[in-house]
Coordinates of C-alpha atoms in Angstrom, one line a residue:
X1 CA 53.7 46.2 -56.8
X2 CA 54.4 44.5 -60.1
X3 CA 58.0 43.1 -60.3
X4 CA 58.9 44.7 -63.7
X5 CA 58.7 48.2 -62.3
X6 CA 61.3 47.8 -59.6
X7 CA 64.5 48.6 -61.7
X8 CA 63.0 51.8 -63.1
X9 CA 62.2 53.1 -59.7
X10 CA 65.7 52.4 -58.4
X11 CA 67.2 54.4 -61.4
X12 CA 64.9 57.3 -60.8
X13 CA 66.2 57.5 -57.3
X14 CA 69.8 57.7 -58.4
X15 CA 69.1 60.6 -60.9
X16 CA 67.2 62.5 -58.3
X17 CA 70.1 62.2 -55.9
X18 CA 72.6 63.5 -58.6
X19 CA 70.5 66.5 -59.5
X20 CA 70.2 67.5 -55.9
X21 CA 74.0 67.4 -55.5
X22 CA 74.7 69.7 -58.6
X23 CA 72.2 72.3 -58.1
X24 CA 73.3 75.9 -57.1
X25 CA 72.3 77.7 -53.9
X26 CA 73.2 81.0 -52.1
X27 CA 72.6 79.5 -48.7
X28 CA 76.0 77.8 -48.5
X29 CA 79.3 79.7 -49.0
X30 CA 81.2 76.8 -50.4
X31 CA 78.3 76.0 -52.7
X32 CA 78.0 72.6 -51.4
X33 CA 74.5 71.4 -50.8
X34 CA 74.5 68.3 -48.6
X35 CA 72.3 65.3 -49.5
X36 CA 70.1 64.7 -46.5
X37 CA 68.6 61.2 -46.3
X38 CA 64.9 61.2 -45.8
X39 CA 63.9 60.2 -42.2
X40 CA 63.5 56.6 -41.6
X41 CA 59.9 55.5 -41.4
X42 CA 58.6 54.9 -38.0
X43 CA 58.5 51.2 -37.2
X44 CA 55.1 49.7 -37.8
X45 CA 53.1 48.8 -34.7
X46 CA 53.0 45.1 -34.0
X47 CA 50.1 43.3 -35.6
X48 CA 47.4 42.5 -33.0
X49 CA 47.3 38.8 -32.0
X50 CA 44.6 37.1 -34.0
X51 CA 41.5 36.7 -31.9
X52 CA 40.9 33.1 -30.9
X53 CA 37.9 31.9 -32.8
X54 CA 34.9 30.8 -30.6
X55 CA 34.5 27.0 -30.8
X56 CA 31.8 25.8 -33.1
X57 CA 30.5 23.4 -30.5
X58 CA 30.5 22.8 -26.8
X59 CA 30.4 19.3 -25.2
X60 CA 28.3 18.9 -22.1
X61 CA 28.1 15.9 -19.8
X62 CA 25.0 15.0 -17.9
X63 CA 25.3 12.4 -15.1
X64 CA 22.0 10.9 -13.9
X65 CA 20.7 8.4 -11.4
X66 CA 17.2 7.5 -10.1
X67 CA 15.4 5.6 -7.4
X68 CA 18.2 5.7 -4.8
X69 CA 15.6 5.1 -2.0
X70 CA 18.1 5.9 0.7
X71 CA 20.4 3.0 -0.1
X72 CA 23.4 4.3 1.7
X73 CA 25.1 1.0 2.3
X74 CA 25.8 -1.3 -0.7
X75 CA 22.5 -3.0 -1.4
X76 CA 24.1 -6.4 -2.0
X77 CA 23.0 -6.4 -5.6
X78 CA 25.0 -7.1 -8.8
X79 CA 24.6 -6.1 -12.4
X80 CA 24.8 -8.9 -15.0
X81 CA 27.0 -7.5 -17.7
X82 CA 28.8 -8.8 -20.8
X83 CA 32.1 -10.5 -20.1
X84 CA 35.1 -9.7 -22.4
X85 CA 35.5 -13.4 -23.3
X86 CA 31.8 -13.9 -24.0
X87 CA 29.0 -14.7 -21.7
X88 CA 28.3 -12.6 -18.7
X89 CA 29.8 -11.5 -15.4
X90 CA 28.1 -10.5 -12.2
X91 CA 29.4 -7.0 -11.1
X92 CA 28.7 -6.0 -7.4
X93 CA 27.2 -2.5 -7.4
X94 CA 26.0 0.3 -5.2
X95 CA 26.7 2.1 -2.0
X96 CA 26.6 5.9 -1.4
X97 CA 30.3 6.3 -0.8
X98 CA 31.1 4.6 -4.1
X99 CA 28.3 6.4 -5.9
X100 CA 29.9 9.7 -4.8
X101 CA 33.3 8.7 -6.2
X102 CA 31.8 7.5 -9.5
X103 CA 30.0 10.9 -9.9
X104 CA 33.3 12.7 -9.2
X105 CA 35.1 10.5 -11.7
X106 CA 32.7 11.3 -14.5
X107 CA 32.7 15.0 -13.6
X108 CA 36.5 15.0 -14.0
X109 CA 36.1 14.1 -17.6
X110 CA 34.3 17.3 -18.5
X111 CA 34.1 20.4 -16.4
X112 CA 30.9 21.3 -18.2
X113 CA 28.6 18.9 -16.4
X114 CA 25.4 18.6 -14.5
X115 CA 24.2 15.9 -12.1
X116 CA 20.5 15.1 -11.8
X117 CA 18.3 12.6 -10.0
X118 CA 15.0 11.4 -11.5
X119 CA 13.2 11.0 -8.2
X120 CA 12.6 8.6 -5.3
X121 CA 15.9 9.6 -3.8
X122 CA 14.2 9.2 -0.4
X123 CA 11.3 7.1 0.9
X124 CA 11.0 3.3 1.1
X125 CA 14.5 3.4 2.5
X126 CA 16.6 0.9 4.5
X127 CA 16.6 1.4 8.2
X128 CA 19.9 3.4 8.4
X129 CA 18.2 6.1 6.4
X130 CA 14.5 5.6 7.3
X131 CA 15.1 5.5 11.0
X132 CA 16.4 9.0 10.8
X133 CA 13.6 10.3 8.4
X134 CA 16.0 10.1 5.4
X135 CA 18.1 13.0 6.8
X136 CA 21.3 11.0 6.2
X137 CA 20.5 10.4 2.6
X138 CA 20.0 14.1 2.0
X139 CA 23.3 14.8 3.7
X140 CA 25.1 12.1 1.7
X141 CA 23.8 13.5 -1.6
X142 CA 24.8 17.0 -0.5
X143 CA 28.4 15.6 -0.5
X144 CA 27.9 14.4 -4.0
X145 CA 27.3 18.0 -5.2
X146 CA 24.4 17.3 -7.6
X147 CA 22.3 20.0 -9.2
X148 CA 18.7 18.9 -9.3
X149 CA 16.3 16.2 -8.0
X150 CA 13.0 15.8 -9.8
X151 CA 10.7 14.6 -7.0
X152 CA 9.2 11.2 -7.3
X153 CA 6.1 9.7 -5.6
X154 CA 8.1 8.4 -2.6
X155 CA 9.3 11.9 -1.7
X156 CA 5.7 12.4 -0.7
X157 CA 5.5 9.4 1.6
X158 CA 5.5 11.5 4.8
X159 CA 3.6 14.4 3.4
X160 CA 4.4 17.6 1.6
X161 CA 5.3 19.4 4.8
X162 CA 8.0 16.9 5.7
X163 CA 9.2 17.0 2.0
X164 CA 9.6 20.7 2.3
X165 CA 11.7 20.1 5.4
X166 CA 13.9 17.8 3.4
X167 CA 14.6 20.6 1.0
X168 CA 14.8 23.6 3.4
X169 CA 16.2 21.9 6.6
X170 CA 15.2 22.4 10.2
X171 CA 13.9 20.1 12.9
X172 CA 10.1 20.6 12.8
X173 CA 8.3 17.4 13.8
X174 CA 5.9 16.3 11.1
X175 CA 5.8 12.5 11.7
X176 CA 5.8 10.1 14.7
X177 CA 9.5 9.8 14.5
X178 CA 11.8 12.5 16.0
X179 CA 13.7 14.6 13.6
X180 CA 17.3 15.7 14.0
X181 CA 18.3 12.9 16.3
X182 CA 21.9 13.0 15.0
X183 CA 22.4 16.3 13.3
X184 CA 20.7 18.9 15.4
X185 CA 21.2 21.5 12.6
X186 CA 19.9 19.4 9.7
X187 CA 20.6 21.7 6.7
X188 CA 18.2 20.3 4.1
X189 CA 19.3 19.8 0.5
X190 CA 21.9 22.0 -1.1
X191 CA 20.6 21.0 -4.6
X192 CA 17.4 22.0 -6.3
X193 CA 14.1 20.1 -6.0
X194 CA 12.0 20.3 -9.2
X195 CA 8.3 19.7 -9.4
X196 CA 6.9 21.1 -12.6
X197 CA 3.6 19.2 -12.5
X198 CA 2.9 19.4 -8.8
X199 CA 0.6 22.3 -8.4
X200 CA -0.8 24.0 -5.3
X201 CA -4.3 25.4 -5.0
X202 CA -3.0 28.9 -5.8
X203 CA -1.6 27.7 -9.1
X204 CA 2.0 27.8 -8.2
X205 CA 4.2 24.7 -8.1
X206 CA 5.4 23.1 -4.9
X207 CA 9.0 23.4 -6.0
X208 CA 10.4 25.2 -9.0
X209 CA 9.3 23.7 -12.3
X210 CA 12.7 24.1 -14.1
X211 CA 16.4 24.6 -13.6
X212 CA 18.9 26.1 -16.0
X213 CA 22.7 25.6 -16.1
X214 CA 25.1 27.6 -18.3
X215 CA 28.4 26.3 -19.7
X216 CA 31.3 28.1 -21.3
X217 CA 34.2 27.1 -23.5
X218 CA 36.7 29.5 -24.9
X219 CA 34.3 32.4 -24.9
X220 CA 31.3 30.4 -26.2
X221 CA 28.3 29.9 -23.9
X222 CA 25.5 27.3 -24.1
X223 CA 22.6 26.7 -21.8
X224 CA 20.9 23.4 -20.8
X225 CA 17.4 23.6 -19.3
X226 CA 15.9 20.9 -17.0
X227 CA 12.2 20.2 -16.5
X228 CA 11.7 18.0 -13.5
X229 CA 8.5 16.3 -12.4
X230 CA 6.9 13.2 -11.0
X231 CA 4.3 10.9 -12.5
X232 CA 0.7 12.3 -12.6
X233 CA -0.5 9.1 -10.8
X234 CA 1.3 10.1 -7.6
X235 CA -1.9 10.7 -5.6
X236 CA -3.0 7.1 -6.1
X237 CA 0.2 5.6 -4.7
X238 CA 1.0 7.8 -1.7
X239 CA -0.9 8.7 1.4
X240 CA -3.7 10.9 0.2
X241 CA -3.4 13.2 3.3
X242 CA 0.2 13.8 2.3
X243 CA -0.8 15.3 -1.1
X244 CA -4.0 17.1 0.0
X245 CA -4.2 20.5 -1.7
X246 CA -1.9 19.4 -4.5
X247 CA -2.8 18.4 -8.1
X248 CA -0.5 16.4 -10.4
X249 CA -0.7 17.5 -14.0
X250 CA -0.1 15.5 -17.2
X251 CA 3.6 15.1 -17.7
X252 CA 3.8 15.8 -21.5
X253 CA 1.4 18.7 -21.4
X254 CA 3.4 20.3 -18.5
X255 CA 6.7 20.0 -20.3
X256 CA 5.4 21.2 -23.7
X257 CA 4.0 24.3 -22.1
X258 CA 7.3 25.2 -20.5
X259 CA 9.5 24.7 -23.5
X260 CA 8.8 28.0 -25.3
X261 CA 9.6 29.9 -22.0
X262 CA 12.9 28.0 -21.7
X263 CA 13.8 28.7 -25.3
X264 CA 13.0 32.4 -24.7
X265 CA 15.5 32.3 -21.8
X266 CA 18.2 31.0 -24.1
X267 CA 18.0 27.3 -23.6
X268 CA 20.0 25.4 -26.3
X269 CA 19.1 22.0 -25.0
X270 CA 16.0 20.7 -23.2
X271 CA 16.2 17.8 -20.8
X272 CA 13.1 16.3 -19.2
X273 CA 13.8 14.6 -15.9
X274 CA 10.6 12.6 -15.0
X275 CA 9.8 10.0 -12.4
X276 CA 8.0 7.7 -14.7
X277 CA 9.5 4.9 -16.8
X278 CA 9.2 1.7 -18.7
X279 CA 10.9 -1.7 -19.2
X280 CA 12.8 -3.3 -22.0
X281 CA 13.6 -7.0 -22.8
X282 CA 17.3 -6.5 -23.2
X283 CA 20.2 -6.6 -20.7
X284 CA 22.7 -4.1 -19.3
X285 CA 23.7 -1.3 -21.6
X286 CA 22.1 -2.9 -24.7
X287 CA 21.0 0.2 -26.6
X288 CA 18.6 -1.5 -29.0
X289 CA 15.8 -0.7 -26.6
X290 CA 14.0 -3.9 -27.7
X291 CA 10.6 -4.4 -26.1
X292 CA 10.2 -0.9 -24.7
X293 CA 6.9 -0.7 -22.9
X294 CA 5.3 1.1 -20.0
X295 CA 3.8 4.3 -19.0
X296 CA 6.7 6.4 -20.3
X297 CA 5.8 5.6 -23.9
X298 CA 2.6 7.7 -24.2
X299 CA 4.4 10.5 -22.5
X300 CA 7.2 10.3 -25.1
X301 CA 4.7 10.2 -28.0
X302 CA 3.1 13.5 -26.7
X303 CA 6.3 15.4 -25.9
X304 CA 7.4 18.2 -28.1
X305 CA 10.1 17.0 -30.6
X306 CA 12.4 19.8 -29.5
X307 CA 13.2 17.8 -26.3
X308 CA 16.7 16.4 -26.5
X309 CA 16.9 13.9 -23.6
X310 CA 14.4 12.2 -21.3
X311 CA 15.9 11.0 -18.0
X312 CA 13.4 8.6 -16.4
X313 CA 12.9 6.4 -13.4
X314 CA 10.2 4.8 -11.2
X315 CA 10.3 1.2 -12.7
X316 CA 13.7 0.4 -11.3
X317 CA 14.8 -0.8 -14.7
X318 CA 17.9 0.4 -16.6
X319 CA 17.9 1.2 -20.3
X320 CA 19.3 3.5 -23.0
X321 CA 17.1 4.1 -26.0
X322 CA 17.4 6.2 -29.2
X323 CA 13.6 6.7 -29.2
X324 CA 13.8 8.1 -32.7
X325 CA 14.2 4.5 -34.0
X326 CA 10.8 3.7 -32.4
X327 CA 9.1 6.9 -33.3
X328 CA 11.1 9.0 -35.9
X329 CA 9.0 12.1 -35.1
X330 CA 10.3 12.0 -31.5
X331 CA 14.1 11.7 -31.7
X332 CA 14.7 11.7 -27.9
X333 CA 17.5 10.0 -26.1
X334 CA 15.8 8.0 -23.3
X335 CA 17.7 6.8 -20.2
X336 CA 17.2 5.2 -16.8
X337 CA 19.8 4.1 -14.3
X338 CA 18.0 1.3 -12.6
X339 CA 17.8 1.5 -8.8
X340 CA 19.6 2.0 -5.5
X341 CA 22.7 3.8 -6.8
X342 CA 23.9 0.7 -8.6
X343 CA 24.3 2.5 -11.9
X344 CA 25.0 6.0 -13.2
X345 CA 24.0 7.2 -16.7
X346 CA 26.8 9.1 -18.5
X347 CA 25.2 11.3 -21.1
X348 CA 27.2 13.4 -23.6
X349 CA 25.8 16.2 -25.7
X350 CA 27.4 18.3 -28.4
X351 CA 25.8 21.7 -28.8
X352 CA 26.4 23.8 -31.9
X353 CA 27.2 27.3 -30.9
X354 CA 25.8 28.8 -34.1
X355 CA 22.6 26.9 -34.6
X356 CA 22.1 26.6 -30.8
X357 CA 21.0 22.9 -31.3
X358 CA 22.2 19.6 -30.0
X359 CA 24.1 17.9 -32.9
X360 CA 25.2 14.7 -31.2
X361 CA 24.1 12.8 -28.1
X362 CA 25.1 9.5 -26.6
X363 CA 24.8 7.7 -23.3
X364 CA 26.2 4.7 -21.3
X365 CA 25.1 3.2 -18.1
X366 CA 28.2 2.9 -15.8
X367 CA 28.2 0.3 -13.1
X368 CA 29.1 1.7 -9.6
X369 CA 31.4 -1.2 -8.7
X370 CA 32.7 -0.7 -5.2
X371 CA 33.0 -3.9 -3.0
X372 CA 32.3 -7.6 -3.1
X373 CA 29.5 -9.1 -1.0
X374 CA 28.3 -12.5 0.1
X375 CA 24.7 -13.6 -0.1
X376 CA 23.9 -17.0 1.3
X377 CA 26.6 -19.5 0.1
X378 CA 27.7 -17.4 -2.8
X379 CA 30.1 -14.5 -3.1
X380 CA 30.0 -11.8 -5.8
X381 CA 33.6 -10.7 -6.2
X382 CA 35.0 -7.6 -7.7
X383 CA 35.9 -7.9 -11.4
X384 CA 38.6 -6.2 -13.4
X385 CA 36.4 -6.3 -16.4
X386 CA 34.7 -3.1 -15.3
X387 CA 36.0 0.0 -13.5
X388 CA 36.1 -0.1 -9.7
X389 CA 35.5 3.1 -7.6
X390 CA 37.0 3.9 -4.2
X391 CA 35.1 5.3 -1.3
X392 CA 34.3 9.0 -0.9
X393 CA 35.6 9.4 2.7
X394 CA 33.2 12.1 3.7
X395 CA 30.2 10.1 2.6
X396 CA 31.7 6.9 4.1
X397 CA 32.2 8.7 7.5
X398 CA 28.6 10.0 7.4
X399 CA 27.1 6.6 6.7
X400 CA 29.3 5.0 9.4
X401 CA 28.1 7.6 12.0
X402 CA 24.5 6.8 11.3
X403 CA 25.1 3.0 11.2
X404 CA 26.8 3.1 14.6
X405 CA 23.9 4.9 16.2
X406 CA 21.3 2.6 14.6
X407 CA 23.3 -0.6 15.2
X408 CA 21.9 -1.5 18.7
X409 CA 18.4 -1.2 17.4
X410 CA 19.0 -2.9 14.1
X411 CA 20.6 -6.0 15.7
X412 CA 18.1 -6.5 18.5
X413 CA 16.3 -9.8 18.1
X414 CA 12.5 -9.5 18.2
X415 CA 11.6 -13.2 18.1
X416 CA 11.9 -16.3 15.9
X417 CA 10.3 -17.8 12.8
X418 CA 10.1 -21.5 11.9
X419 CA 10.8 -20.7 8.3
X420 CA 11.1 -17.8 5.8
X421 CA 8.2 -15.5 5.1
X422 CA 8.5 -14.1 1.5
X423 CA 6.6 -11.9 -0.9
X424 CA 6.5 -14.6 -3.5
X425 CA 3.0 -14.5 -5.1
X426 CA 0.8 -17.6 -5.2
X427 CA -1.8 -18.4 -7.8
X428 CA -4.4 -16.6 -5.7
X429 CA -2.1 -13.5 -5.6
X430 CA -1.6 -13.9 -1.9
X431 CA 1.9 -14.0 -0.3
X432 CA 3.0 -15.5 3.0
X433 CA 4.6 -12.3 4.4
X434 CA 1.6 -10.1 3.5
X435 CA -0.7 -12.5 5.2
X436 CA 1.6 -12.5 8.3
X437 CA 1.6 -8.7 8.4
X438 CA -2.2 -8.7 8.2
X439 CA -2.4 -11.2 11.1
X440 CA -0.1 -9.0 13.1
X441 CA -2.3 -5.9 12.5
X442 CA -5.5 -7.8 13.4
X443 CA -3.9 -8.9 16.7
X444 CA -2.8 -5.4 17.5
X445 CA -6.3 -4.0 17.0
X446 CA -8.7 -6.8 18.1
X447 CA -9.0 -5.7 21.7
X448 CA -12.0 -3.6 22.4
X449 CA -9.9 -0.7 23.6
X450 CA -7.7 -1.0 20.4
X451 CA -10.6 -0.9 18.0
X452 CA -12.4 -4.2 18.3
X453 CA -11.1 -5.3 14.8
X454 CA -12.4 -8.4 13.1
X455 CA -10.6 -8.1 9.8
X456 CA -7.3 -6.6 8.7
X457 CA -6.2 -5.9 5.1
X458 CA -2.7 -5.1 3.9
X459 CA -1.6 -3.5 0.6
X460 CA 1.1 -5.6 -1.1
X461 CA 3.2 -2.5 -2.0
X462 CA 3.6 -1.8 1.7
X463 CA 5.6 -5.0 2.2
X464 CA 9.1 -4.0 1.1
X465 CA 11.5 -6.9 1.9
X466 CA 11.3 -10.6 2.6
X467 CA 11.7 -11.9 6.2
X468 CA 14.2 -14.6 6.3
X469 CA 15.3 -15.8 9.7
X470 CA 18.9 -16.6 10.7
X471 CA 20.1 -20.1 11.1
X472 CA 18.8 -20.2 14.6
X473 CA 15.4 -18.8 13.5
X474 CA 16.0 -15.4 14.9
X475 CA 14.6 -12.2 13.4
X476 CA 16.0 -8.7 14.1
X477 CA 14.3 -5.4 14.4
X478 CA 16.3 -4.2 11.4
X479 CA 14.7 -6.9 9.3
X480 CA 11.1 -6.1 10.3
X481 CA 11.8 -2.4 9.8
X482 CA 12.9 -3.2 6.2
X483 CA 9.6 -5.1 5.7
X484 CA 7.6 -2.0 6.8
X485 CA 9.8 1.1 6.5
X486 CA 7.0 3.7 5.9
X487 CA 6.1 4.5 9.5
X488 CA 2.4 4.0 8.9
X489 CA 0.0 3.8 11.8
X490 CA -2.9 1.4 12.1
X491 CA -6.5 2.6 11.7
X492 CA -9.7 0.8 12.5
X493 CA -13.0 1.7 10.8
X494 CA -16.6 0.3 10.7
X495 CA -17.6 -0.9 7.3
X496 CA -20.7 -2.8 6.1
X497 CA -20.4 -6.1 4.3
X498 CA -21.5 -4.4 1.1
X499 CA -18.7 -1.8 1.5
X500 CA -16.1 -4.5 2.1
X501 CA -17.3 -6.3 -1.1
X502 CA -17.1 -3.0 -3.1
X503 CA -13.7 -2.5 -1.7
X504 CA -12.5 -5.9 -2.8
X505 CA -14.0 -5.2 -6.2
X506 CA -11.7 -2.2 -6.5
X507 CA -8.8 -4.7 -6.6
X508 CA -9.6 -5.1 -10.3
X509 CA -11.4 -2.0 -11.3
X510 CA -10.1 1.3 -9.8
X511 CA -7.5 3.6 -11.3
X512 CA -4.4 1.5 -12.0
X513 CA -6.0 -1.5 -10.4
X514 CA -7.3 -3.5 -13.4
X515 CA -8.1 -7.0 -14.5
X516 CA -4.9 -7.0 -16.4
X517 CA -2.9 -5.8 -13.5
X518 CA -4.9 -6.4 -10.3
X519 CA -3.7 -5.1 -6.9
X520 CA -4.9 -7.8 -4.4
X521 CA -5.0 -6.8 -0.7
X522 CA -3.6 -9.4 1.7
X523 CA -6.2 -10.6 4.2
X524 CA -5.9 -11.6 7.8
X525 CA -6.7 -15.2 8.8
X526 CA -10.3 -14.2 9.7
X527 CA -11.3 -13.3 6.2
X528 CA -11.8 -15.6 3.2
X529 CA -13.4 -15.0 -0.2
X530 CA -13.2 -16.0 -3.9
X531 CA -12.8 -13.9 -7.0
X532 CA -13.2 -14.5 -10.8
X533 CA -11.5 -12.2 -13.3
X534 CA -13.8 -13.4 -16.0
X535 CA -16.9 -12.2 -14.2
X536 CA -18.4 -8.8 -15.0
X537 CA -17.2 -5.7 -13.1
X538 CA -19.0 -5.5 -9.7
X539 CA -19.6 -9.3 -9.6
X540 CA -16.1 -10.6 -9.3
X541 CA -16.1 -11.2 -5.5
X542 CA -18.1 -14.0 -3.9
X543 CA -18.1 -16.3 -0.9
X544 CA -17.0 -13.7 1.6
X545 CA -16.8 -15.2 5.1
X546 CA -15.6 -14.1 8.5
X547 CA -14.1 -17.0 10.5
X548 CA -16.0 -19.3 8.2
X549 CA -19.4 -17.6 8.6
X550 CA -20.9 -15.9 5.5
X551 CA -20.8 -12.1 5.7
X552 CA -24.0 -10.1 5.1
X553 CA -24.2 -6.9 3.1
X554 CA -26.1 -5.0 5.9
X555 CA -23.9 -6.1 8.8
X556 CA -21.2 -3.8 10.3
X557 CA -17.7 -5.1 10.7
X558 CA -14.6 -3.5 12.2
X559 CA -11.8 -3.4 9.7
X560 CA -8.1 -2.6 10.2
X561 CA -5.9 -0.9 7.6
X562 CA -2.8 1.2 7.7
X563 CA -2.9 5.0 7.5
X564 CA -1.9 4.9 3.8
X565 CA -5.0 2.9 2.9
X566 CA -7.3 4.6 5.4
X567 CA -7.6 7.7 3.2
X568 CA -7.9 5.8 -0.1
X569 CA -4.3 4.9 -1.0
X570 CA -3.6 2.5 -4.0
X571 CA -7.0 3.5 -5.4
X572 CA -9.0 1.9 -2.6
X573 CA -11.3 4.8 -2.2
X574 CA -14.1 2.8 -0.5
X575 CA -11.9 2.9 2.7
X576 CA -13.0 6.5 2.9
X577 CA -16.6 5.4 3.5
X578 CA -15.7 3.8 6.9
X579 CA -16.9 5.3 10.1
X580 CA -16.1 5.4 13.8
X581 CA -12.4 5.7 13.1
X582 CA -9.8 4.8 15.8
X583 CA -6.1 5.3 15.4
X584 CA -3.7 2.7 16.6
X585 CA 0.0 1.7 16.9
X586 CA 2.8 1.9 14.4
X587 CA 2.7 -0.9 11.9
X588 CA 6.3 -2.0 12.6
X589 CA 5.5 -2.1 16.4
X590 CA 2.5 -4.3 15.7
X591 CA 4.6 -6.7 13.7
X592 CA 7.3 -6.9 16.4
X593 CA 4.8 -7.6 19.1
X594 CA 3.1 -10.3 17.1
X595 CA 6.4 -12.2 16.3
X596 CA 7.5 -11.8 19.9
X597 CA 4.2 -13.1 21.4
X598 CA 4.1 -16.1 19.1
X599 CA 7.7 -17.2 18.8
X600 CA 8.6 -19.5 17.3
X601 CA 6.0 -18.3 14.8
X602 CA 5.1 -20.5 11.9
X603 CA 4.6 -18.5 8.7
X604 CA 0.9 -18.6 7.7
X605 CA -0.7 -20.4 4.8
X606 CA -1.9 -18.7 1.6
X607 CA -5.4 -20.3 1.3
X608 CA -7.5 -17.3 2.3
X609 CA -8.4 -16.3 -1.3
X610 CA -9.6 -18.6 -4.0
X611 CA -9.1 -17.7 -7.6
X612 CA -12.0 -19.0 -9.7
X613 CA -12.1 -19.4 -13.5

């Protein structure tokens, strides 16, 4: 109402009241007509409380690790990190109990979180996990309350049936080792396994292709979708029998085909969790991503640009990359948390609730600092320059239980060495320990009733730890188990000289075995030969000899290999041509028997292969 009208309305009210008082009426004997005040207006209902506006964005935290490989105990490794005063500091890292606490600490910073693993959670594990078929690792990670694990190649080490048991639980015996030796009701994983590009013959995936997690904040809801998969090259680096009936599809093609479906289901952010990776030339948490290379790069360049984050693994290297600086058309955040639970990647996303898009993303690799350790004469101490995490008591108790049961076997002395046997590669691409393992396998199968072997060949990737004796020369079962943790058995086959030559040619020309990156088999003491990388394909091998005598193409020889190689592992498909197959002992048992029988054993020389110009 306009302010100048108020006095006139007040005066009109007075006149009206006077006229009412003077007017005549027959209804009242004294002629008085009372003035009756109009009823007071009913009080206005209280105004409704203003509705709280939905937030314009929701922050989501992703916590990632990869390549745990059953490292339940601290792996006695350190991260070289920037020191506050300049230079660097070594930070001791890893251990499942500390990893669990670090995950919980990051979760506490944002209740809208998801925890994922980018594969190789199990397989190629230290004895405390491998001796029990990695059941303790699954149980420990259950306590960490993660959401998804994208299977890696090592999840297939013991075959798909055993991998399904890891997820679903139970005590079915699928390997030479006895399952459920400690937990008679092994529950399997309480988190999802994802395998988008691992396809069965019926066209379905071995595990679900994707997972989705929904987050809410003050009435707003956002969804993050996860596509999980392993590298398409998995069949060439695991036991072929273990992946029979499975095909491994292209990583980028698989993800791109799934994205429209996930968007239709309401996904606001797309995260690819893939067990493939790369390397950089920079140090801890340097986000420049300088020198990024490796098999992850062509995958990134093929991925749909709507992917927001790629969480990677496999190379055991840590990095955080704004890939958009490398390829502006592919603005992904690329991460990897190294290996063995030494790091966690802390990823933070901001999702706009109106546009349904990620508007900000960042990441840091967090060192899982838990306890100091001593290696040789040096000690890596805790440092106050980086956070320290306490032990998760449930995980610590679980690990302690398995350690106590394994301890008598781990500590048992199997024999003595006169010096260390390491995996250090020589100019010929041999190494002392690989040659020693090949010698052990030859001895285990040379008797006529064991196969009558004349030659043994060992794949370098199957030798997983150096063998360094104690001060008195002693070597324990725990050490030799760490050298050969896969539980492979020995196999003897008949092969012609021509087939053996063709097999050795595959070291340089078969799948991922190339001249630029050869995979050289380690020979037993009975075999010698030369190779030339400059020679044409098919003509690189020469001077093959058995105990000093030239080998003939048409002559049959008995050759020992492990069960991984026997069906064409590591791209050595010529092994499949062998005949008269005879199975043998476990590889670790053969190594133990050889060291025991020859103690004190002198590590072998590395003069069995000659590299020619």
